[in-house]
Amino acid sequence: MNLPAYYPNSAKINAQNHLEIGDYDLTELTERFGSPLYVLDEKTIRDIAREYKQSLDEFYPNNLPIFASKALALKAVFSILQQEGFGLDVVSAGELFTAESINFPADKIYLHGNNKSIDELERAINYSGTKIIIDNFNDIKLLGELNKPVDCLLRLTPGVECHTHEYIKTGHLDSKFGFDLEHLIEAIEQIKKTPNINLIGLHAHIGSQIFEVNPYEDVARILLENYVKLGEKYNLKFNELNVGGGIGITYTSADDPPSIRQVMQILSNKVKSLINEFKLEPPKLIVEPGRSIVGRAGVTVYEVGSSKTVPKGRHYISVNGGMADNPRPITYQAKYSACVANKAAEQNSQVYTIAGRYCESGDILIKDIELPANIQPKDLIVLFGTGAYNYSMSSNYNRVPRPAMILVQNGEAEIILQRENLEDLIKHDVLPSRLAN
Ligand code: LLP
């Protein structure tokens, strides 16, 4: 049976009509590790990472794909991607510390952020080799105060529009990120007065969950035009060109993203033709995908509890997780697909709304989805495409412990994130002695 494009690569339906991922039956996995459960398919991550790396190697050999760790910042994920030849984009001391804790090679780490603290900048400089993406004038000032040599890229706001949700669009001019083209000269002049900053390249990121290819070509042109203009005028030796991340994934059958190979090919060809046009030494081409690496590798398994049918209306089924483990539906009206893990081969014949367990009416994971009829308590609902920006944006809303995450592959299952317990929830609470009983 051909499974839809939003399933992880190793997904199968077994003889018991159960969904398996990584050759592990999800009903057995939740018996062993409980639910809700984040499940991550190692094969999908490696397949996709290789698609990036191999297509870049084929079309533009001087390349470095780096994982935007904000999508899923976990040691095991960093380690898999290191093995696949990736670098890392980090945006906080926490993400950097996670990388440091597994000795991730510093010369493949890039620190981003529109409001980096001096401590974060210092930490990056001390993890020697880490590069910094200068986003604003304050970065330049703080780096000057630190006065230690550091390689940096400059982030531009290219003014490229793309079709995605307003909150996850970053490359348009009215954005909190990066220098608009009017302020570039001033930025470079300040950098020139800050001798410890070694400016080695330019960066731009246009947004996330993008299905079009043209914006990447536009961004390459804008970056390289400025590369030439600024490089000549200020005698700068640029050798890195970072075009950001953002390639979209399939969440539902309505989504039809281009293949990664296709985007890498078109982007590489554009960069090569611009290099010829401008007679440049080929820079290192950096791409920084997050969602497209881990999104489809992850699923979340929930258990069904209560249900209700409103008069002449919807069938609600409530699951034991929701907006705290997956804030994307309530934040971005994000759409997801689902199946019932223990009835994976049954015909879909009834429309349900899958409600979360959190005390908010808006905590609906999926509105109106067809699933097999007669869903019962303890059935297992699987949401697909939850690998990116689910755990990394999760919370303890309603003081509910966060789920565990299990890495599966070839019938093996390993915990890569422990399930939180009730003690974890109160471990930072402090009761002033005058209030203690
Ligand atoms: N580079 C930069 C500078 C970024 O800001 C981002 C994402 C990426 C790379 C990776 O983009 P990706 O390949 O993952 O699309 N929380 C939102 C997405 C926010 C994206 C933020 N920046 C969501 O859940 O849809």
XYZ file of C-alpha atoms and ligand atoms in Angstrom:
462
model
C 0.000 0.000 0.000
C 1.334 3.427 -0.967
C 1.389 5.650 2.075
C 0.835 9.405 1.771
C 3.831 11.735 1.425
C 3.549 13.038 4.995
C 4.395 9.637 6.540
C 8.011 9.077 7.693
C 10.120 7.106 5.196
C 10.217 3.889 7.227
C 6.455 3.805 7.954
C 4.656 0.522 7.237
C 1.349 -1.074 8.071
C 1.962 -4.518 9.535
C -0.078 -7.729 9.518
C -2.012 -6.624 12.631
C -3.054 -3.453 10.776
C -0.864 -1.413 13.087
C 1.378 1.439 12.014
C 5.087 0.744 12.339
C 7.879 3.280 12.192
C 11.501 2.187 12.129
C 10.152 -1.412 12.111
C 8.639 -0.772 15.533
C 4.904 -1.210 16.071
C 3.595 2.039 17.581
C 1.194 0.170 19.869
C 4.157 -1.704 21.388
C 6.186 1.479 21.518
C 3.539 3.297 23.567
C 3.058 0.248 25.817
C 6.763 0.453 26.552
C 7.258 4.225 26.804
C 3.782 5.626 27.490
C 1.914 8.395 25.677
C 1.828 11.049 24.429
C 5.020 10.081 22.702
C 7.176 11.915 20.202
C 8.642 9.338 17.793
C 11.533 10.214 15.502
C 12.470 8.117 12.479
C 16.240 8.073 12.040
C 15.948 6.846 8.461
C 13.927 9.877 7.365
C 16.433 12.306 8.872
C 19.379 10.542 7.253
C 17.631 10.177 3.868
C 16.769 13.874 3.778
C 20.161 15.019 5.071
C 21.779 12.925 2.311
C 19.473 14.399 -0.305
C 20.696 17.861 0.706
C 24.346 16.880 0.914
C 24.478 14.743 -2.223
C 22.617 17.201 -4.417
C 24.785 20.072 -3.197
C 27.947 18.005 -3.736
C 26.760 17.269 -7.260
C 25.721 20.801 -8.232
C 27.926 22.986 -6.026
C 30.783 21.118 -4.335
C 31.989 24.015 -2.148
C 29.013 23.783 0.214
C 27.978 23.401 3.828
C 24.416 22.561 4.812
C 23.768 23.575 8.408
C 20.822 22.427 10.502
C 18.651 25.215 11.932
C 18.636 23.719 15.384
C 15.642 25.754 16.555
C 13.524 23.131 14.757
C 14.653 20.367 17.137
C 17.624 21.022 19.409
C 18.550 17.648 20.874
C 21.929 16.001 21.308
C 20.946 12.890 19.336
C 19.693 14.960 16.407
C 22.841 17.112 16.347
C 24.935 13.971 16.442
C 23.133 12.309 13.505
C 23.484 15.487 11.462
C 27.149 15.853 12.338
C 27.661 12.332 10.963
C 25.864 13.398 7.786
C 28.306 16.272 7.263
C 26.056 19.085 8.487
C 26.945 22.153 10.500
C 24.596 23.937 12.907
C 22.740 27.217 13.149
C 22.214 28.092 16.821
C 20.330 31.072 18.221
C 20.957 30.926 21.943
C 23.447 29.896 24.603
C 21.182 26.885 25.188
C 21.401 25.596 21.625
C 25.127 26.303 21.575
C 25.617 24.526 24.907
C 23.768 21.479 23.541
C 26.209 21.444 20.617
C 29.214 21.942 22.899
C 28.057 19.075 25.113
C 28.587 16.622 22.238
C 31.777 18.341 21.000
C 30.107 19.473 17.797
C 32.894 20.975 15.633
C 32.885 24.709 16.364
C 33.994 25.711 12.883
C 30.666 24.410 11.561
C 28.528 26.389 14.033
C 26.926 29.759 13.270
C 25.313 31.925 15.958
C 22.215 33.832 14.875
C 19.775 36.105 16.680
C 18.315 39.587 16.603
C 19.152 40.273 20.251
C 22.195 38.273 21.253
C 23.464 39.013 24.724
C 27.101 39.799 25.339
C 27.348 36.503 27.259
C 26.033 34.564 24.270
C 28.478 36.301 21.951
C 31.328 35.634 24.338
C 30.359 31.991 24.734
C 30.374 31.588 20.934
C 33.762 33.268 20.614
C 35.181 31.082 23.377
C 33.893 27.947 21.652
C 36.641 28.788 19.296
C 35.817 28.730 15.604
C 32.098 29.419 15.968
C 31.037 32.094 13.496
C 28.613 34.877 14.206
C 25.879 36.230 11.973
C 25.780 39.970 12.640
C 22.134 40.990 12.647
C 22.180 44.610 13.863
C 24.266 47.527 15.143
C 24.171 46.266 18.716
C 25.941 43.050 17.651
C 28.756 45.152 16.164
C 29.027 47.235 19.330
C 29.090 44.209 21.651
C 31.619 42.350 19.507
C 33.804 45.469 19.628
C 33.576 45.485 23.434
C 34.580 41.825 23.566
C 37.492 42.679 21.283
C 38.401 39.112 20.368
C 38.977 38.032 16.774
C 35.931 36.394 15.225
C 34.706 35.458 11.747
C 31.291 36.921 10.956
C 28.645 37.066 8.273
C 26.317 40.009 7.830
C 22.582 39.393 7.665
C 20.639 41.316 5.042
C 16.899 41.797 4.780
C 16.580 41.221 1.069
C 13.000 42.426 0.587
C 11.997 39.160 -1.067
C 8.334 38.287 -0.603
C 7.229 34.678 -0.413
C 3.908 33.082 0.367
C 3.848 31.791 3.891
C 2.250 32.653 7.204
C 2.872 36.271 8.318
C 4.590 35.198 11.552
C 7.133 32.986 9.826
C 8.020 35.413 7.032
C 11.354 37.099 7.692
C 12.938 38.309 4.467
C 10.464 41.141 3.711
C 11.636 44.671 4.462
C 9.412 45.284 7.471
C 11.168 42.641 9.587
C 12.953 42.677 12.920
C 15.822 40.638 11.438
C 18.903 41.854 9.614
C 20.032 45.060 7.921
C 17.852 46.581 5.231
C 19.792 47.600 2.160
C 19.699 51.287 3.181
C 21.652 50.606 6.352
C 24.215 48.243 4.860
C 26.868 50.848 4.149
C 26.665 52.203 7.671
C 26.953 48.666 9.029
C 30.047 47.932 6.972
C 31.625 51.220 8.014
C 31.120 50.387 11.667
C 32.515 46.913 11.128
C 35.564 48.442 9.454
C 36.126 50.422 12.647
C 35.928 47.207 14.703
C 39.157 45.428 13.779
C 38.452 42.193 15.678
C 35.528 41.473 13.324
C 36.577 39.547 10.234
C 33.688 39.805 7.787
C 33.689 36.714 5.595
C 30.268 36.658 3.991
C 26.626 37.599 3.691
C 23.453 35.903 4.885
C 19.728 36.159 4.244
C 16.736 34.063 5.225
C 13.402 34.715 3.561
C 10.982 32.684 5.659
C 9.740 29.232 6.441
C 7.444 26.586 4.894
C 8.121 27.946 1.381
C 6.979 26.022 -1.690
C 8.360 28.341 -4.351
C 11.843 28.121 -5.813
C 12.111 31.609 -7.338
C 12.628 33.431 -4.019
C 15.871 31.466 -3.518
C 17.122 32.608 -6.921
C 16.175 36.191 -6.053
C 17.944 35.993 -2.743
C 21.101 34.603 -4.345
C 21.123 37.529 -6.781
C 20.582 40.173 -4.110
C 23.268 38.689 -1.878
C 25.814 38.360 -4.657
C 25.129 41.841 -6.036
C 25.881 43.247 -2.606
C 28.806 40.881 -2.239
C 30.385 42.483 -5.328
C 29.410 46.048 -4.522
C 30.554 46.017 -0.890
C 33.522 43.748 -1.436
C 35.019 46.080 -4.037
C 34.196 49.324 -2.293
C 35.517 48.248 1.105
C 38.173 45.817 -0.033
C 36.509 42.889 1.741
C 37.311 39.264 1.010
C 33.993 37.475 1.165
C 34.004 33.695 0.839
C 30.698 32.520 2.340
C 27.204 32.938 0.972
C 24.381 31.785 3.242
C 20.922 31.768 1.675
C 19.013 30.599 4.786
C 16.502 27.802 5.149
C 12.771 27.550 4.663
C 11.937 24.716 2.264
C 8.406 23.561 3.047
C 7.180 20.055 3.847
C 3.982 18.093 3.293
C 1.686 18.321 6.305
C -1.484 17.356 4.441
C -2.310 16.168 0.941
C -2.935 19.826 0.008
C 0.820 20.566 0.328
C 3.063 20.010 -2.661
C 6.601 21.230 -1.919
C 9.366 20.989 -4.517
C 11.931 18.257 -3.939
C 15.065 19.202 -2.042
C 17.212 18.088 -4.945
C 15.235 20.350 -7.271
C 15.689 23.397 -5.024
C 19.393 22.677 -4.517
C 19.886 22.277 -8.263
C 18.093 25.497 -9.186
C 19.799 27.434 -6.412
C 23.248 26.078 -7.290
C 22.804 26.842 -10.974
C 21.729 30.361 -10.168
C 24.715 30.930 -7.904
C 27.065 29.500 -10.553
C 25.642 31.718 -13.283
C 25.872 34.807 -11.051
C 29.464 33.952 -10.197
C 30.247 33.853 -13.916
C 28.367 37.064 -14.533
C 30.195 38.878 -11.720
C 33.517 37.064 -12.285
C 33.820 35.946 -8.655
C 35.765 33.270 -6.864
C 33.074 30.710 -5.932
C 32.137 31.254 -2.289
C 31.144 28.458 0.074
C 27.374 28.041 -0.368
C 25.563 27.548 2.927
C 21.936 26.507 3.298
C 20.314 26.256 6.721
C 17.230 24.044 6.671
C 15.387 23.117 9.850
C 11.831 21.926 9.226
C 12.606 20.003 6.028
C 15.248 17.928 7.870
C 13.276 16.783 10.900
C 9.620 17.716 10.301
C 8.437 14.606 8.501
C 10.724 12.350 10.562
C 8.614 13.036 13.643
C 5.160 11.857 14.640
C 3.298 12.244 17.913
C 1.273 9.353 19.291
C -1.652 10.264 21.548
C -4.179 8.130 23.355
C -7.891 8.813 22.922
C -9.831 9.518 26.118
C -13.210 11.191 26.185
C -15.372 11.987 23.222
C -18.548 13.911 22.606
C -20.910 14.722 19.784
C -22.473 18.134 19.870
C -26.177 18.246 18.865
C -26.375 18.129 15.045
C -22.663 18.866 15.024
C -19.154 17.683 15.374
C -17.743 14.498 16.830
C -14.993 15.542 19.194
C -12.390 13.079 20.386
C -10.024 14.288 23.073
C -6.443 13.083 23.263
C -3.954 13.163 26.119
C -1.808 15.957 24.624
C -2.376 19.089 22.572
C -1.259 22.701 22.420
C 1.550 22.361 24.968
C 3.342 19.610 22.995
C 2.251 21.029 19.625
C 1.540 24.763 19.718
C 1.508 25.122 15.927
C -2.250 24.740 15.283
C -3.197 27.371 17.855
C -0.307 29.674 16.914
C -0.325 29.512 13.119
C -3.587 27.689 12.328
C -1.251 24.937 11.108
C -2.917 21.908 9.521
C -1.934 18.319 10.270
C -2.848 14.826 9.101
C -3.495 11.844 11.339
C -4.284 8.150 11.432
C -5.265 5.625 14.079
C -2.116 3.581 14.787
C -4.001 0.451 15.889
C -6.517 0.654 12.991
C -4.104 1.783 10.315
C -5.611 -0.199 7.453
C -9.278 0.589 8.172
C -11.279 2.772 5.798
C -11.795 6.370 6.853
C -15.537 6.918 7.064
C -16.289 9.328 9.874
C -15.366 12.983 10.364
C -13.847 13.874 13.748
C -12.317 16.873 15.396
C -9.262 15.980 17.453
C -9.211 18.091 20.595
C -6.258 18.596 22.917
C -6.465 18.183 26.679
C -5.515 21.741 27.619
C -7.907 24.188 29.190
C -8.496 26.368 26.194
C -11.294 26.059 23.622
C -8.781 26.802 20.886
C -6.752 23.703 21.761
C -7.833 21.745 18.702
C -5.145 19.707 16.964
C -7.136 18.890 13.816
C -10.540 20.185 12.843
C -12.670 17.885 10.689
C -10.565 14.938 9.664
C -11.822 11.641 8.258
C -10.768 8.632 10.306
C -12.141 5.106 10.769
C -15.589 5.052 12.371
C -16.100 4.000 15.949
C -12.947 5.385 17.516
C -12.738 4.189 21.113
C -10.936 5.269 24.277
C -7.327 3.958 24.228
C -7.142 4.046 20.437
C -3.878 5.663 19.367
C -4.021 8.787 17.233
C -0.851 9.564 15.301
C -0.201 13.118 14.123
C 2.266 13.299 11.235
C 4.955 15.873 10.557
C 5.525 16.859 14.179
C 9.333 16.576 14.180
C 9.975 20.297 13.699
C 8.859 23.128 15.984
C 6.768 20.881 18.235
C 9.046 19.809 21.081
C 11.210 22.892 20.497
C 8.191 25.157 21.049
C 6.532 23.044 23.723
C 5.543 24.288 27.172
C 4.304 23.039 30.512
C 0.975 24.823 30.155
C -1.492 23.513 32.742
C 1.540 22.000 34.477
C 1.541 18.932 32.303
C 4.898 17.138 31.924
C 6.362 17.084 28.426
C 6.357 13.773 26.501
C 9.398 11.589 25.894
C 10.982 11.328 22.463
C 12.036 7.973 21.053
C 14.427 7.461 18.167
C 13.465 4.409 16.130
C 15.384 2.500 13.505
C 15.524 -1.138 12.337
C 13.294 -2.370 15.145
C 15.300 -0.582 17.846
C 13.950 2.170 20.055
C 16.043 4.533 22.155
C 14.973 7.330 24.445
C 16.518 10.581 23.221
C 14.423 12.772 25.517
C 13.199 11.598 28.903
C 9.550 12.040 29.778
C 9.175 14.755 32.392
C 7.602 13.787 35.700
C 5.710 15.734 38.349
C 8.875 16.410 40.349
C 10.421 18.036 37.274
C 7.510 20.438 37.194
C 8.139 21.849 40.651
C 11.901 21.637 40.763
C 12.361 25.371 40.136
C 9.512 26.458 42.441
C 10.663 28.220 45.562
C 8.370 28.484 48.555
C 9.406 31.372 50.833
C 9.838 29.982 54.342
C 7.213 32.340 55.744
C 4.642 30.610 53.486
C 5.635 27.049 54.354
C 3.286 25.003 56.521
N 17.630 30.238 9.237
C 17.087 31.245 9.923
C 17.833 32.469 10.116
C 15.812 31.085 10.477
O 15.276 32.085 11.163
C 15.115 29.865 10.303
C 13.788 29.674 10.881
C 15.734 28.853 9.579
C 16.993 29.065 9.047
C 15.083 27.511 9.346
O 13.902 27.598 8.634
P 13.139 26.256 8.230
O 14.020 25.517 7.248
O 12.923 25.482 9.456
O 11.868 26.713 7.610
N 8.046 28.183 14.487
C 7.660 28.325 13.097
C 8.852 28.402 12.203
C 9.789 29.512 12.593
C 10.999 29.556 11.727
C 12.017 30.476 12.307
N 13.212 30.566 11.584
C 6.757 27.160 12.723
O 6.482 26.324 13.581
O 6.282 27.085 11.589
